[in-house]
Coordinates of C-alpha atoms and ligand atoms in Angstrom, one line a residue:
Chain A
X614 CA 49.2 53.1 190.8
X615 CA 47.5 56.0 189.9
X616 CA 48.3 57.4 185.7
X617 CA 45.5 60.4 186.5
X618 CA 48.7 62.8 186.1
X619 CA 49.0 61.9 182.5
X620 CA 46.2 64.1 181.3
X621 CA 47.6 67.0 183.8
X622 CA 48.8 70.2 181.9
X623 CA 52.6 69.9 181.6
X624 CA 54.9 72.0 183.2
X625 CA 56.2 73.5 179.8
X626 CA 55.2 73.3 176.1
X627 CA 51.2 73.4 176.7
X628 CA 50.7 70.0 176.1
X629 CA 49.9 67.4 178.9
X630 CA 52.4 65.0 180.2
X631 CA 51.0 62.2 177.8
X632 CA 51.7 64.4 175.0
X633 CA 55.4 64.4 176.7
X634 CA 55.5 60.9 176.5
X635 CA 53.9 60.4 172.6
X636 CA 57.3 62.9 171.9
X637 CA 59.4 60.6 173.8
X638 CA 58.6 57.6 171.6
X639 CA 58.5 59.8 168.2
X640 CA 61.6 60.1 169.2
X641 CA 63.2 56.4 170.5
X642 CA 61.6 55.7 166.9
X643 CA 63.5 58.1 165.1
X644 CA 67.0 57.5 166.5
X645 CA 66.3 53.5 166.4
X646 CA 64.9 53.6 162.8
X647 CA 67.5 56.0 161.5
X648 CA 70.0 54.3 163.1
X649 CA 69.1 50.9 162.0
X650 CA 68.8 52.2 158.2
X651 CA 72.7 52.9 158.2
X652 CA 73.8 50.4 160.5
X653 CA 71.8 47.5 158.2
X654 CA 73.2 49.1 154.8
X655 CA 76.8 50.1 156.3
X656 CA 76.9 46.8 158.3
X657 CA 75.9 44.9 154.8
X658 CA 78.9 46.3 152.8
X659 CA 80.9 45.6 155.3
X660 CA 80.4 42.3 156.1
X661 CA 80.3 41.3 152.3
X662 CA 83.8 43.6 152.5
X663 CA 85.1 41.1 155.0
X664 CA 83.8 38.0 153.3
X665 CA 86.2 38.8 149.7
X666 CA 89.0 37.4 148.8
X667 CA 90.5 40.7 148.0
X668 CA 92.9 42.1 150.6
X669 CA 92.1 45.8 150.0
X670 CA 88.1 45.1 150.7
X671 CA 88.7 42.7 154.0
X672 CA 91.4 45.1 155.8
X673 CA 89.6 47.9 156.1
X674 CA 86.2 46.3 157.0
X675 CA 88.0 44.3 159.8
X676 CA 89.4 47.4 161.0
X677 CA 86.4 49.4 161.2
X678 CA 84.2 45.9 162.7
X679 CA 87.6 45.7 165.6
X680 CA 87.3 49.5 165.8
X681 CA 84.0 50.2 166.7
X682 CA 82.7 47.1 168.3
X683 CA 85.3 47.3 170.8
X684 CA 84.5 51.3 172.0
X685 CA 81.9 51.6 174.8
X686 CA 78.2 53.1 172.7
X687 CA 78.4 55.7 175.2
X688 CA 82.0 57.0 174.1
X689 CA 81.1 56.9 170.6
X690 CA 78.0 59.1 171.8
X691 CA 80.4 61.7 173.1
X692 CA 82.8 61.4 170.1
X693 CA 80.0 61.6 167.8
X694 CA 79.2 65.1 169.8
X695 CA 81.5 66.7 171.5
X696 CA 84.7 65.7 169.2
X697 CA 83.7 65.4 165.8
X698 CA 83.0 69.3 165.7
X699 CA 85.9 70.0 167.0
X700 CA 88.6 68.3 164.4
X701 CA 86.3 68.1 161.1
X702 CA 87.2 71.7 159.0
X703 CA 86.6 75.0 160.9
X704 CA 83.6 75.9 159.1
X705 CA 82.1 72.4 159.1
X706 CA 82.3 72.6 163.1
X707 CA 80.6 75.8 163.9
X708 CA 77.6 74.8 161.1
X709 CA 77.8 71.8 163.1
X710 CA 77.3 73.2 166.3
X711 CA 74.9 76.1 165.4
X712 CA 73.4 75.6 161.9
X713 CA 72.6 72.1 161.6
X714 CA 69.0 71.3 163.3
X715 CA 69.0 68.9 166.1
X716 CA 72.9 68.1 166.2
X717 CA 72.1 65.8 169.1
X718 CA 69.9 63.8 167.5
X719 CA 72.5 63.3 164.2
X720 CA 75.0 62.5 166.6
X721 CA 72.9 60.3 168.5
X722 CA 71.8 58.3 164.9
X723 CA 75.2 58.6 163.6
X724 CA 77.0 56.9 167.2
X725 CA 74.3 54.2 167.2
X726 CA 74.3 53.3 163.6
X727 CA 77.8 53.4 163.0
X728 CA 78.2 51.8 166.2
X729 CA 75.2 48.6 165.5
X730 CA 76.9 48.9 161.7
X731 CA 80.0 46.6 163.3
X732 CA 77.6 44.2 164.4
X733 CA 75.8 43.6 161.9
X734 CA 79.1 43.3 159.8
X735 CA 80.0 40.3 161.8
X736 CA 76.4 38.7 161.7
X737 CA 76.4 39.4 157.9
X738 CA 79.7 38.0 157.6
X739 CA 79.3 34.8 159.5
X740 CA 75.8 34.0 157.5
X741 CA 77.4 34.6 154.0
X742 CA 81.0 32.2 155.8
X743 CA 78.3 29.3 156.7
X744 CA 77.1 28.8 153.1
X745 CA 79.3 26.0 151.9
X746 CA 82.0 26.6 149.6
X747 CA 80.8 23.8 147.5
X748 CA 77.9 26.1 146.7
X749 CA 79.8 28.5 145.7
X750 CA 82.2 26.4 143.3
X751 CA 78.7 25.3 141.5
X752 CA 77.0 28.6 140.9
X753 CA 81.2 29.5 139.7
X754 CA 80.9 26.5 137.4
X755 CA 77.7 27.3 135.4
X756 CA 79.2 30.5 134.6
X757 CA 78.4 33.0 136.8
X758 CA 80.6 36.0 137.6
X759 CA 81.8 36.2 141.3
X760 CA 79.5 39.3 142.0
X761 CA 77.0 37.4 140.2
X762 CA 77.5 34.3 143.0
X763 CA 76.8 37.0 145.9
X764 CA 74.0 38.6 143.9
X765 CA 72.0 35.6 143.5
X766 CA 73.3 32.7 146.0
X767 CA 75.6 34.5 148.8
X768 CA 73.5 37.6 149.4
X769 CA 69.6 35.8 149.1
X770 CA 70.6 32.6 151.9
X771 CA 73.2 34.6 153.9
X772 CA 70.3 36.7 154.9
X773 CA 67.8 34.0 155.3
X774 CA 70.5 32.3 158.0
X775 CA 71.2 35.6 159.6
X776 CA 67.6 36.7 159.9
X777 CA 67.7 35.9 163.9
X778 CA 70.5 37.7 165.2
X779 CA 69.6 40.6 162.8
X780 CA 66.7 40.6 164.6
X781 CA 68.7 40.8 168.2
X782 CA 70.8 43.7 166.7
X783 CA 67.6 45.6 165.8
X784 CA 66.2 44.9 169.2
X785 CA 69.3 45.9 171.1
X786 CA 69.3 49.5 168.7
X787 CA 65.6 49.8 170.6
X788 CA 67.4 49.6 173.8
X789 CA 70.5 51.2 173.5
X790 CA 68.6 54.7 172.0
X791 CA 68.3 55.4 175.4
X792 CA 71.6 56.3 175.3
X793 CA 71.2 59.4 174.0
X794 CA 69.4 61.3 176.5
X795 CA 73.2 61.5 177.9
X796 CA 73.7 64.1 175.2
X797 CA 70.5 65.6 174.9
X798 CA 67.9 64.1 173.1
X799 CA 64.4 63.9 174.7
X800 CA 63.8 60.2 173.6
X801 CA 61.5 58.2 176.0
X802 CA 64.2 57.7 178.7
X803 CA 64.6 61.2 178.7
X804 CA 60.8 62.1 179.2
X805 CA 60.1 59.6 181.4
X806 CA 63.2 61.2 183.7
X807 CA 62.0 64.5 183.0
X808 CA 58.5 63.4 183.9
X809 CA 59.2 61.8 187.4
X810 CA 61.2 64.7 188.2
X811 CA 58.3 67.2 188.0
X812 CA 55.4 65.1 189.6
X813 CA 57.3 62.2 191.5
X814 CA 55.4 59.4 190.2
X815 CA 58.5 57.6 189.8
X816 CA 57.3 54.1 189.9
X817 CA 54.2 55.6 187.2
X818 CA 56.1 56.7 184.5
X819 CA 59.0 54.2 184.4
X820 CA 56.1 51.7 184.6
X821 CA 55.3 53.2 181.5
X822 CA 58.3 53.3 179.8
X823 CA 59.0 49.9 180.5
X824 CA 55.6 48.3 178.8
X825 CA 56.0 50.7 175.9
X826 CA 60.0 49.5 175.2
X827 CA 57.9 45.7 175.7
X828 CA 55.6 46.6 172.8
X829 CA 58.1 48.4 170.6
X830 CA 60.5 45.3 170.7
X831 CA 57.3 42.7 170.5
X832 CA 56.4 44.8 167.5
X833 CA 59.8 44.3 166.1
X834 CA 59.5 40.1 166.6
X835 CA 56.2 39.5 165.1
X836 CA 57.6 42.1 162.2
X837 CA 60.9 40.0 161.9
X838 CA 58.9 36.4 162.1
X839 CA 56.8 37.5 159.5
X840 CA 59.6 38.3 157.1
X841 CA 61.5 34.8 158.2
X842 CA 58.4 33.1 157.6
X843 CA 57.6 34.8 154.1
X844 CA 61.0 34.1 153.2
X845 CA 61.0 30.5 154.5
X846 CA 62.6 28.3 152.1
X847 CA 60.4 25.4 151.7
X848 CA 62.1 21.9 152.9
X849 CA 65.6 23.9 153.9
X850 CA 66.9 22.6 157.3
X851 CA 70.3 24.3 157.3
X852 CA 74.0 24.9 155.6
X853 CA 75.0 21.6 157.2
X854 CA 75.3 18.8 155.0
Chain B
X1222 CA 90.0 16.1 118.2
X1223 CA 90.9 16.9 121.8
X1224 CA 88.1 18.9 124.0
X1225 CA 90.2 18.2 127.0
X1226 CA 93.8 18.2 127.2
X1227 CA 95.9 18.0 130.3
X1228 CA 99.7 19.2 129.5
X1229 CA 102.1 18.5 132.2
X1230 CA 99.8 20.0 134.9
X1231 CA 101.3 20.7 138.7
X1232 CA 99.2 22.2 141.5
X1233 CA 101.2 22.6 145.2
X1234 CA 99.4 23.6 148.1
X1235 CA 102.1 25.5 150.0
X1236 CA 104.8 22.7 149.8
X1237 CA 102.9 19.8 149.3
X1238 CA 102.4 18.9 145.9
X1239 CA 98.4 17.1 144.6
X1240 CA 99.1 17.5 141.2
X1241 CA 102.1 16.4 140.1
X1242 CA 102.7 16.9 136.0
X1243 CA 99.7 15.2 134.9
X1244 CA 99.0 14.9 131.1
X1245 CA 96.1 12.9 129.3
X1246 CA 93.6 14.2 126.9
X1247 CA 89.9 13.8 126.7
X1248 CA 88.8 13.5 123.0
X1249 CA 85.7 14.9 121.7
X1250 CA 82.7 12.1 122.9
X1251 CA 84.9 10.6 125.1
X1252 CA 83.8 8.9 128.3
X1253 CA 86.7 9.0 130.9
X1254 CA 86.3 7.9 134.0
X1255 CA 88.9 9.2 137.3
X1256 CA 89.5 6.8 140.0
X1257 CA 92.3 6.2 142.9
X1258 CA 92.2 6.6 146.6
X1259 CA 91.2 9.1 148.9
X1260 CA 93.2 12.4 148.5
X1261 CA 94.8 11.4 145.2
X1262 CA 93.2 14.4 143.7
X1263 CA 91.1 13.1 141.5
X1264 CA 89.1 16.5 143.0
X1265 CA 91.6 18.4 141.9
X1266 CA 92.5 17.4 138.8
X1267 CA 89.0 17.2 137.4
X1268 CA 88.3 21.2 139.4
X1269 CA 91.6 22.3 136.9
X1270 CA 89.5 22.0 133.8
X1271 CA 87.1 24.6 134.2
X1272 CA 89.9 27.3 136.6
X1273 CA 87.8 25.9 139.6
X1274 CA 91.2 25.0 140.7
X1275 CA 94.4 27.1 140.0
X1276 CA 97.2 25.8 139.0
X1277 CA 101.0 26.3 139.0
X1278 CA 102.9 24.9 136.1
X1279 CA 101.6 23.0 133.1
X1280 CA 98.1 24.1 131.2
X1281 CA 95.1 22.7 130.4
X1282 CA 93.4 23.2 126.8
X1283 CA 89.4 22.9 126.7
X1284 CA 88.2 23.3 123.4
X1285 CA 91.4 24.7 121.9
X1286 CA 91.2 27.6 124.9
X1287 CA 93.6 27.6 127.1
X1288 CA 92.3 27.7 131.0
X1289 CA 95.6 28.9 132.8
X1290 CA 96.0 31.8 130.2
X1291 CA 95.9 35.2 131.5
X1292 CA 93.4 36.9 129.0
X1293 CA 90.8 33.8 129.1
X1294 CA 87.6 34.6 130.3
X1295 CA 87.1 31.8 133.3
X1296 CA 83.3 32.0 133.5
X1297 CA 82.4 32.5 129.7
X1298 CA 84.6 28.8 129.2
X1299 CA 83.0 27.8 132.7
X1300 CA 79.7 28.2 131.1
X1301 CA 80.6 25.1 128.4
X1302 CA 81.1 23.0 130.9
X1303 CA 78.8 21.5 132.7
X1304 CA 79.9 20.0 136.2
X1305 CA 78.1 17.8 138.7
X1306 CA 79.2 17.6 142.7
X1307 CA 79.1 14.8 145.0
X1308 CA 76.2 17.4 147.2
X1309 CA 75.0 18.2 144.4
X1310 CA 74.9 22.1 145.7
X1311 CA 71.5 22.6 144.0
X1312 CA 70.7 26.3 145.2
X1313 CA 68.2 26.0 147.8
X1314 CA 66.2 29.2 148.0
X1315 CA 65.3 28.9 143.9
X1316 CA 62.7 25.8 143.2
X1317 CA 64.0 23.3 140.5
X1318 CA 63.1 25.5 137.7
X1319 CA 64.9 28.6 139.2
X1320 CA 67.9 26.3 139.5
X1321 CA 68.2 25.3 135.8
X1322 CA 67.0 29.0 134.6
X1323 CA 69.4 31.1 136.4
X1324 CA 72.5 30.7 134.1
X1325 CA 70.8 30.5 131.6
X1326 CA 69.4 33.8 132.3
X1327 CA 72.3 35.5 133.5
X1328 CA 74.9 34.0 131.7
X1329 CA 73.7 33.3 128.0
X1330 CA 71.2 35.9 128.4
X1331 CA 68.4 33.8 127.4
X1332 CA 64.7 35.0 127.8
X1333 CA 63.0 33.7 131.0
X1334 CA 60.6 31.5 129.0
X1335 CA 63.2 30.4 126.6
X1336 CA 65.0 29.4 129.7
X1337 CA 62.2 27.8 130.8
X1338 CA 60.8 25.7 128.3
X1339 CA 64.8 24.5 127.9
X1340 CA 64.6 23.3 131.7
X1341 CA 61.1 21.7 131.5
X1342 CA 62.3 19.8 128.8
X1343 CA 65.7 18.8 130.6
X1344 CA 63.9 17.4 133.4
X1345 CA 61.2 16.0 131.1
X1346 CA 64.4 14.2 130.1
X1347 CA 65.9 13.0 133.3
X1348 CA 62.7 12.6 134.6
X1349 CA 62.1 15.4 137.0
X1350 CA 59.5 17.3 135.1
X1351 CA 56.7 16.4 137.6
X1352 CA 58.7 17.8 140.7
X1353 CA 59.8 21.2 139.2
X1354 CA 58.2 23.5 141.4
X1355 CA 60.0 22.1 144.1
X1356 CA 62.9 23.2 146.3
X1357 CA 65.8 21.0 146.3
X1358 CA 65.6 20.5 150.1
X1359 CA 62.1 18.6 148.9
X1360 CA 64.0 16.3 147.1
X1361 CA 65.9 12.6 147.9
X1362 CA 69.2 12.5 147.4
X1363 CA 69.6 11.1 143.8
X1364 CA 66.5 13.2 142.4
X1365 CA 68.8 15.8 143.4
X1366 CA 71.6 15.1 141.4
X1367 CA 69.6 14.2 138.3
X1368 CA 68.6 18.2 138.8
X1369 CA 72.0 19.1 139.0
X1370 CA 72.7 16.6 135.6
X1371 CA 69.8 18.8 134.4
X1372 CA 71.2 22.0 135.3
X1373 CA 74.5 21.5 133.3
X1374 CA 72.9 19.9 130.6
X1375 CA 70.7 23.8 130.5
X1376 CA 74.1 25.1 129.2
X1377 CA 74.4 23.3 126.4
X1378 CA 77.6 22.4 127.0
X1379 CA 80.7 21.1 125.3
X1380 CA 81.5 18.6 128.0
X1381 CA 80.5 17.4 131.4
X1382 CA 82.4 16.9 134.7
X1383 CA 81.3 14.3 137.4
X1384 CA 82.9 14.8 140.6
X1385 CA 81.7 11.6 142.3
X1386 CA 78.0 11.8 141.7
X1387 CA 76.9 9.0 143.5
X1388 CA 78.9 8.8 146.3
X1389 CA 76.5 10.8 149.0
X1390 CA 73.2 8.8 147.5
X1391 CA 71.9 6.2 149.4
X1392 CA 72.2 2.5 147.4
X1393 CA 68.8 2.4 146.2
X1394 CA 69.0 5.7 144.7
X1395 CA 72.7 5.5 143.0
X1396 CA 71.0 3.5 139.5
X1397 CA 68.7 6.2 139.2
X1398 CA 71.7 9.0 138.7
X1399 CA 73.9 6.1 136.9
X1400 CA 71.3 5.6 134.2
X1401 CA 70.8 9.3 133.1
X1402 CA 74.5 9.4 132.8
X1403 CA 74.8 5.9 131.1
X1404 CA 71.7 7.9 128.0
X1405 CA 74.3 11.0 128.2
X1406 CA 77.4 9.2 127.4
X1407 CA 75.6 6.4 124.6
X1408 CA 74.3 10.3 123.0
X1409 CA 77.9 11.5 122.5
X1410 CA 78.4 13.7 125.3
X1411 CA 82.1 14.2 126.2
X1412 CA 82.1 13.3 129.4
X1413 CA 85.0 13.1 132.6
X1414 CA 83.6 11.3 135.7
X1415 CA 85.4 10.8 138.9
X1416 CA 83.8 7.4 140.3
X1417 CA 84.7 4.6 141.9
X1418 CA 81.2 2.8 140.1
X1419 CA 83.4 0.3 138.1
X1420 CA 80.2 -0.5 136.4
X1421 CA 79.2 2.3 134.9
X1422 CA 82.8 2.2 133.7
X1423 CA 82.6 -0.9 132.1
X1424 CA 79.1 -0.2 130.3
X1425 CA 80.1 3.2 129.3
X1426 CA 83.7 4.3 129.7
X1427 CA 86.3 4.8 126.9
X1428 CA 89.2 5.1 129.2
X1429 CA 90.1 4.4 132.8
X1430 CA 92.5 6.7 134.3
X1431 CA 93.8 6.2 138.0
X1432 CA 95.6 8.6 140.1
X1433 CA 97.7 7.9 143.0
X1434 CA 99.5 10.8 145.3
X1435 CA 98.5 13.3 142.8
X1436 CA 99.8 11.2 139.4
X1437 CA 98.4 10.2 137.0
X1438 CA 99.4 6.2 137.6
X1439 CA 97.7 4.7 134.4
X1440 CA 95.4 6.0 131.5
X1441 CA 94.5 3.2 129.4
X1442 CA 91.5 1.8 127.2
X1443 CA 88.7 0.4 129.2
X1444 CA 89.5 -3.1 128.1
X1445 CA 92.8 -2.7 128.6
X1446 CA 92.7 -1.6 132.2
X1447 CA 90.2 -3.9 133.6
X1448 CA 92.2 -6.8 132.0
X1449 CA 95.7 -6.3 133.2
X1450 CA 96.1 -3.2 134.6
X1451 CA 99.8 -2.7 134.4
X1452 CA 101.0 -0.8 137.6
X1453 CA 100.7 -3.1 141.1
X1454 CA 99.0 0.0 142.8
X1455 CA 96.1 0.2 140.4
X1456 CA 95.9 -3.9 141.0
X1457 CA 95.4 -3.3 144.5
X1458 CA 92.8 -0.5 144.4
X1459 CA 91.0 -2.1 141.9
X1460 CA 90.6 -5.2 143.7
X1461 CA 89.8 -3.0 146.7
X1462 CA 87.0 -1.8 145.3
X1463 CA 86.1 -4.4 143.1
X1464 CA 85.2 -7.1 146.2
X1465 CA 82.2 -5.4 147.9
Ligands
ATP615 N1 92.7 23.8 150.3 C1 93.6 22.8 150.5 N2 94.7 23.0 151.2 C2 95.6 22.0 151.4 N3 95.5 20.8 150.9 C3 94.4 20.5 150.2 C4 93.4 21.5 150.0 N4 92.4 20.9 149.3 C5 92.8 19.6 149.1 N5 94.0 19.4 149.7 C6 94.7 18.1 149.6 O1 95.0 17.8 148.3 C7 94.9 16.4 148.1 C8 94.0 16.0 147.0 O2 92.7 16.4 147.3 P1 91.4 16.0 146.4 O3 90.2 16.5 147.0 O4 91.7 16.4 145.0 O5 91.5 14.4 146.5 P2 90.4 13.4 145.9 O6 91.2 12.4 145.1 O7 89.3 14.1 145.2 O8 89.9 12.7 147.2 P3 88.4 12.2 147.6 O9 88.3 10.8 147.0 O10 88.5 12.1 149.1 O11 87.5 13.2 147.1 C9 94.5 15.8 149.4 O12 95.6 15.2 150.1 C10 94.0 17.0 150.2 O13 94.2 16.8 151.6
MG616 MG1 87.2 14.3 145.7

């Protein structure tokens, strides 16, 4: 293998092709981290949503969870795109398509978030549903007001239980950026294409790619197992009793 | 005067009915202790004075408030009364201290260190002070539940609910959790325990009531129901329980 093309002038933009790849993870990191930040706090709502007693909080949240978890990521990429402009408001479409800056890259963080936001939903829902309801009925019984109950018992060890497959989610939302390079953003995928195309070292650059998605995702474990561990509750084995 | 009264309370889960118009009172002081079989709903009954429980027809009255009452505050009369569970259901991300500040932070809006100095000397009390930095999952089983006892005692409350306390300890540790409530009831506290420890019944109880199939089978003075308890079904479980 031979990575001497790296330093080589690029075929556009002035730069070399490293610099070519450097923009391809700026932005694999910007549609992950964006993405993540709505899917954690949408998926959060939602999931409490689902975990209410209260009919008009559940319905909608299990429609959105069945709506969106069950369309293909790539779909929603198109939808996001293509289709949104198209049926929002006249006006609101052509800004859309010619005013807003980077509209493939808001599409692309909207698709994924909104998309990873059913996910998490369901993870967020089953870790607050595992709590038992005895704990509940206690932290009722001292006095506590129901939002009070989520504030300080539901909310604090539903995320503590959940912490691994959140994890998973925010791995896969690493991953599944690459998506969209299939409506235009130049995310690593989308270099690393780009790059093979120009000098045809093919096996080079995907090489590349691949250890660089390794270290983004290892990066996001040790981050994750030091939160779990700072949060580690001291002689907790688990919900079952 | 009454701090608990039952009136003619009925509680169905879809057609089948647990509660089935039960009515006793619980005087101020009182030590009443709830027995009966399995699925009796002793539970249930006990859950219906502070609205853990919803019922259907009847009402109960805690303190002259009633609990079934539309306009009544549940968790402003929860916070009176102080209830212990069979897991205890100590909150296990907050340390011992956490557990007995928290309502009182939240819900009587005392200052942290008011709150605290009342825990440290609750568990001073049920002696637990040496272990409150802990987490509950650090604990045995019946230093637990004297944390929980601890907890609802934070509240100052007007009564106490036991809903079987000492049935999930191990044996050793069940004398441990009976003598804290044994000091609480000889100090006045108004107390209803679900338990099937006839001898913290006999040392401490006023009345004995048994339920059977969600009635209310016999209420009677201690005295009274360990000498000739007057329904055949309450003769049976008691000797049930009484032989081992
Ligand atoms: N959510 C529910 N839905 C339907 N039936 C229920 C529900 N909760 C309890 N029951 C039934 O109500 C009855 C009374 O239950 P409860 O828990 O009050 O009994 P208990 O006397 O406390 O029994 P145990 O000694 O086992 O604790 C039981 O037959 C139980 O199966
Ligand atoms: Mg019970």
């Amino acid at each position: 293998m031979d990575f001497g093309f790296l330093t080589q002038p690029a075929f556009s933009g002035g730069g070399t092709y490293f610099d070519w790849v450097l923009s391809g993870i700026k932005w694999t990191m910007l549609v992950s981290v964006c993405a993540w930040l709505i899917a954690f706090t949408i998926g959060s709502v939602l999931g409490v949503m689902r975990t209410t007693k209260l009919r008009w909080l559940y319905l909608p949240a299990a429609a959105y969870v069945e709506l969106f978890r069950n369309i293909p990521l790539l779909v929603q990429m198109f939808i996001w795109y293509f289709v949104i402009p198209e049926i929002v408001p006249k006006a609101l479409g052509t800004w859309m398509k010619q005013g807003m800056p980077m509209p493939e890259f808001w599409s692309a963080v909207l698709a994924l978030g909104f998309y990873t936001a059913s996910r998490v939903a369901e993870q967020v829902r089953s870790g607050i549903q595992s709590i038992p309801a005895g704990q509940t009925q206690a932290a009722l019984a001292t006095g506590l007001t129901m939002p009070q109950v989520y504030r300080h018992l539901l909310l604090p060890m539903g995320y503590r239980i959940v912490i691994p497959p959140l994890t998973s989610e925010f791995l896969t939302i690493f991953k599944n950026s690459s998506v969209a390079l299939t409506i235009g953003v130049l995310e690593l995928t989308a270099q690393a294409r780009t790059i093979s195309e120009y000098t045809f070292r093919t096996f080079e650059i995907f090489t590349l790619a691949t250890v660089v998605y390794v270290l983004i995702t290892m990066a996001v474990t040790v981050l994750m197992q030091f939160v779990e561990t700072r949060v580690r509750v001291p002689g907790y084995v688990g919900t079952g009793k | 005067m009454a701090m608990i009264e039952f009136r003619n309370v009925s509680k169905w889960y879809g057609s089948f009915q647990v509660l089935k118009d039960c009515t006793t009172t619980v005087e101020k002081g009182e030590v009443v202790v709830v027995c009966g079989p399995s699925g009796s709903g002793k539970s249930t009954l006990i859950k219906c004075v502070n609205g853990l429980e919803p019922f259907q027809r009847g009402d109960v009255v805690v303190n002259g408030q009633s609990v079934g009452a539309k306009g009544t505050k549940l968790p402003q009369l929860r916070a009176k009364i102080g209830m212990v569970f069979q897991h205890f259901e100590l909150f296990p991300h907050m340390d011992v201290t956490a557990n007995l500040n928290l309502a009182q932070v939240r819900v009587l809006g005392r200052s942290l260190d008011e709150a605290t100095a009342k825990s440290h000397a609750l568990l001073e009390r049920v002696g637990m002070i040496d272990h409150a930095k802990k987490f509950p999952g650090q604990l045995s089983g019946g230093q637990q539940q004297r944390v929980a006892i601890a907890r609802g005692l934070a509240m100052d409350p007007i009564a106490m609910l036991f809903d079987e306390p000492t049935s999930a300890l191990d044996p050793e540790m069940i004398n441990e959790v009976l003598d804290v409530m044994v000091e609480l009831a000889r100090e006045g506290m108004t107390m209803m325990c679900v338990t099937h420890e006839m001898g913290f019944a006999r040392k401490v109880a006023h009345r004995v009531i048994f339920m059977d199939q969600g009635e209310i089978v016999e209420d009677a003075p201690k005295e009274e129901f360990f000498g000739t308890p007057r329904s055949e079904r309450a003769q049976q479980f008691l000797s049930k329980i009484l032989h081992h």
